[in-house]
mmCIF file of C-alpha atoms in Angstrom:
data_model
loop_
_atom_site.group_PDB
_atom_site.id
_atom_site.type_symbol
_atom_site.label_atom_id
_atom_site.label_comp_id
_atom_site.label_asym_id
_atom_site.label_seq_id
_atom_site.Cartn_x
_atom_site.Cartn_y
_atom_site.Cartn_z
ATOM 1 C CA MET A 300 -36.379 12.642 168.502
ATOM 2 C CA GLY A 301 -35.784 14.967 165.595
ATOM 3 C CA LEU A 302 -33.197 17.582 164.929
ATOM 4 C CA GLY A 303 -35.189 20.233 166.795
ATOM 5 C CA GLY A 304 -35.351 18.103 169.932
ATOM 6 C CA CYS A 305 -31.597 17.592 169.876
ATOM 7 C CA ILE A 306 -30.981 21.318 169.552
ATOM 8 C CA ILE A 307 -33.365 21.994 172.456
ATOM 9 C CA LEU A 308 -31.505 19.441 174.600
ATOM 10 C CA ILE A 309 -28.204 21.148 173.855
ATOM 11 C CA ALA A 310 -29.673 24.576 174.667
ATOM 12 C CA VAL A 311 -31.241 23.416 177.944
ATOM 13 C CA GLY A 312 -28.018 21.665 178.899
ATOM 14 C CA ALA A 313 -25.979 24.790 178.205
ATOM 15 C CA ILE A 314 -28.373 26.907 180.265
ATOM 16 C CA LEU A 315 -28.212 24.481 183.195
ATOM 17 C CA THR A 316 -24.422 24.261 183.013
ATOM 18 C CA PHE A 317 -23.368 27.834 182.319
ATOM 19 C CA ALA A 318 -26.227 30.200 183.162
ATOM 20 C CA THR A 319 -27.636 29.046 186.489
ATOM 21 C CA ASN A 320 -26.463 29.225 190.076
ATOM 22 C CA TRP A 321 -29.113 26.903 191.467
ATOM 23 C CA HIS A 322 -28.087 24.356 194.045
ATOM 24 C CA MET A 323 -30.288 21.356 194.703
ATOM 25 C CA LYS A 324 -29.504 18.835 197.370
ATOM 26 C CA GLY A 325 -28.537 15.529 195.774
ATOM 27 C CA VAL A 326 -28.537 16.856 192.191
ATOM 28 C CA ASN A 327 -25.567 18.376 190.413
ATOM 29 C CA LEU A 328 -27.193 20.631 187.796
ATOM 30 C CA ASP A 329 -23.884 21.221 186.047
ATOM 31 C CA LEU A 330 -23.553 17.492 185.441
ATOM 32 C CA VAL A 331 -27.187 17.227 184.310
ATOM 33 C CA GLY A 332 -26.540 20.053 181.826
ATOM 34 C CA VAL A 333 -23.433 18.350 180.461
ATOM 35 C CA ILE A 334 -25.382 15.099 180.074
ATOM 36 C CA PHE A 335 -28.160 16.923 178.186
ATOM 37 C CA MET A 336 -25.604 18.510 175.847
ATOM 38 C CA ALA A 337 -23.902 15.149 175.232
ATOM 39 C CA VAL A 338 -27.222 13.427 174.475
ATOM 40 C CA GLY A 339 -28.139 16.280 172.117
ATOM 41 C CA LEU A 340 -24.839 15.974 170.263
ATOM 42 C CA ILE A 341 -25.210 12.198 169.985
ATOM 43 C CA GLY A 342 -28.742 12.722 168.671
ATOM 44 C CA ILE A 343 -27.563 15.188 166.028
ATOM 45 C CA ALA A 344 -24.808 12.796 164.919
ATOM 46 C CA THR A 345 -27.300 9.917 164.698
ATOM 47 C CA PHE A 346 -29.883 12.028 162.888
ATOM 48 C CA SER A 347 -27.391 13.276 160.320
ATOM 49 C CA SER A 348 -26.015 9.782 159.635
ATOM 50 C CA ILE A 349 -29.524 8.391 159.140
ATOM 51 C CA ALA A 350 -30.479 11.312 156.897
ATOM 52 C CA ARG A 351 -27.314 10.799 154.835
ATOM 53 C CA ARG A 352 -28.158 7.108 154.310
ATOM 54 C CA ARG A 353 -31.718 7.870 153.247
ATOM 55 C CA ARG A 354 -30.618 10.353 150.607
ATOM 56 C CA VAL A 355 -30.319 8.342 147.415
ATOM 57 C CA VAL A 356 -28.753 9.859 144.333
ATOM 58 C CA VAL A 357 -30.468 8.806 141.141
ATOM 59 C CA PRO A 358 -28.549 9.377 137.917
ATOM 60 C CA ASN A 359 -30.223 11.483 135.284
ATOM 61 C CA ALA A 360 -32.362 9.068 133.343
ATOM 62 C CA PRO A 361 -33.969 10.061 130.051
ATOM 63 C CA VAL A 362 -37.602 10.985 130.375
ATOM 64 C CA VAL A 363 -39.810 8.920 128.116
ATOM 65 C CA GLU A 364 -43.090 10.500 127.280
ATOM 66 C CA GLU A 365 -45.877 8.281 126.132
ATOM 67 C CA GLU A 366 -47.417 9.314 122.841
ATOM 68 C CA ARG A 367 -51.175 9.332 122.862
ATOM 69 C CA HIS A 368 -53.104 9.246 119.647
ATOM 70 C CA HIS A 369 -56.435 10.959 119.847
ATOM 71 C CA HIS A 370 -58.922 9.833 117.296
ATOM 72 C CA HIS A 371 -61.639 12.196 116.258
ATOM 73 C CA HIS A 372 -64.688 10.814 114.515
ATOM 74 C CA PRO A 373 -66.095 12.513 111.444
ATOM 75 C CA ASP A 374 -69.175 13.537 113.424
ATOM 76 C CA GLY A 375 -67.015 15.679 115.764
ATOM 77 C CA THR A 376 -67.036 13.382 118.808
ATOM 78 C CA TYR A 377 -63.927 12.312 120.641
ATOM 79 C CA GLY A 378 -62.986 8.670 120.212
ATOM 80 C CA GLY A 379 -61.263 8.222 123.592
ATOM 81 C CA TYR A 380 -62.462 8.332 127.155
ATOM 82 C CA GLU A 381 -64.688 11.232 127.991
#
């Protein structure tokens, strides 16, 4: 589940908890909404910690460019790969 899925879970949970008056027998929608929001927050925390570990900082290393010598023959042809 990515970051977008976690945000959707939080939004759906908030809608179920704060914006609905539905009553279902045997199901407490307020509790379901709170559970969705908690799972979304846990997902965001997990996602951000994994993303932070994957981000590797590489120090600025000097760029070494390879010198290529191109040899031209007296007859005007190129002496390398064509």
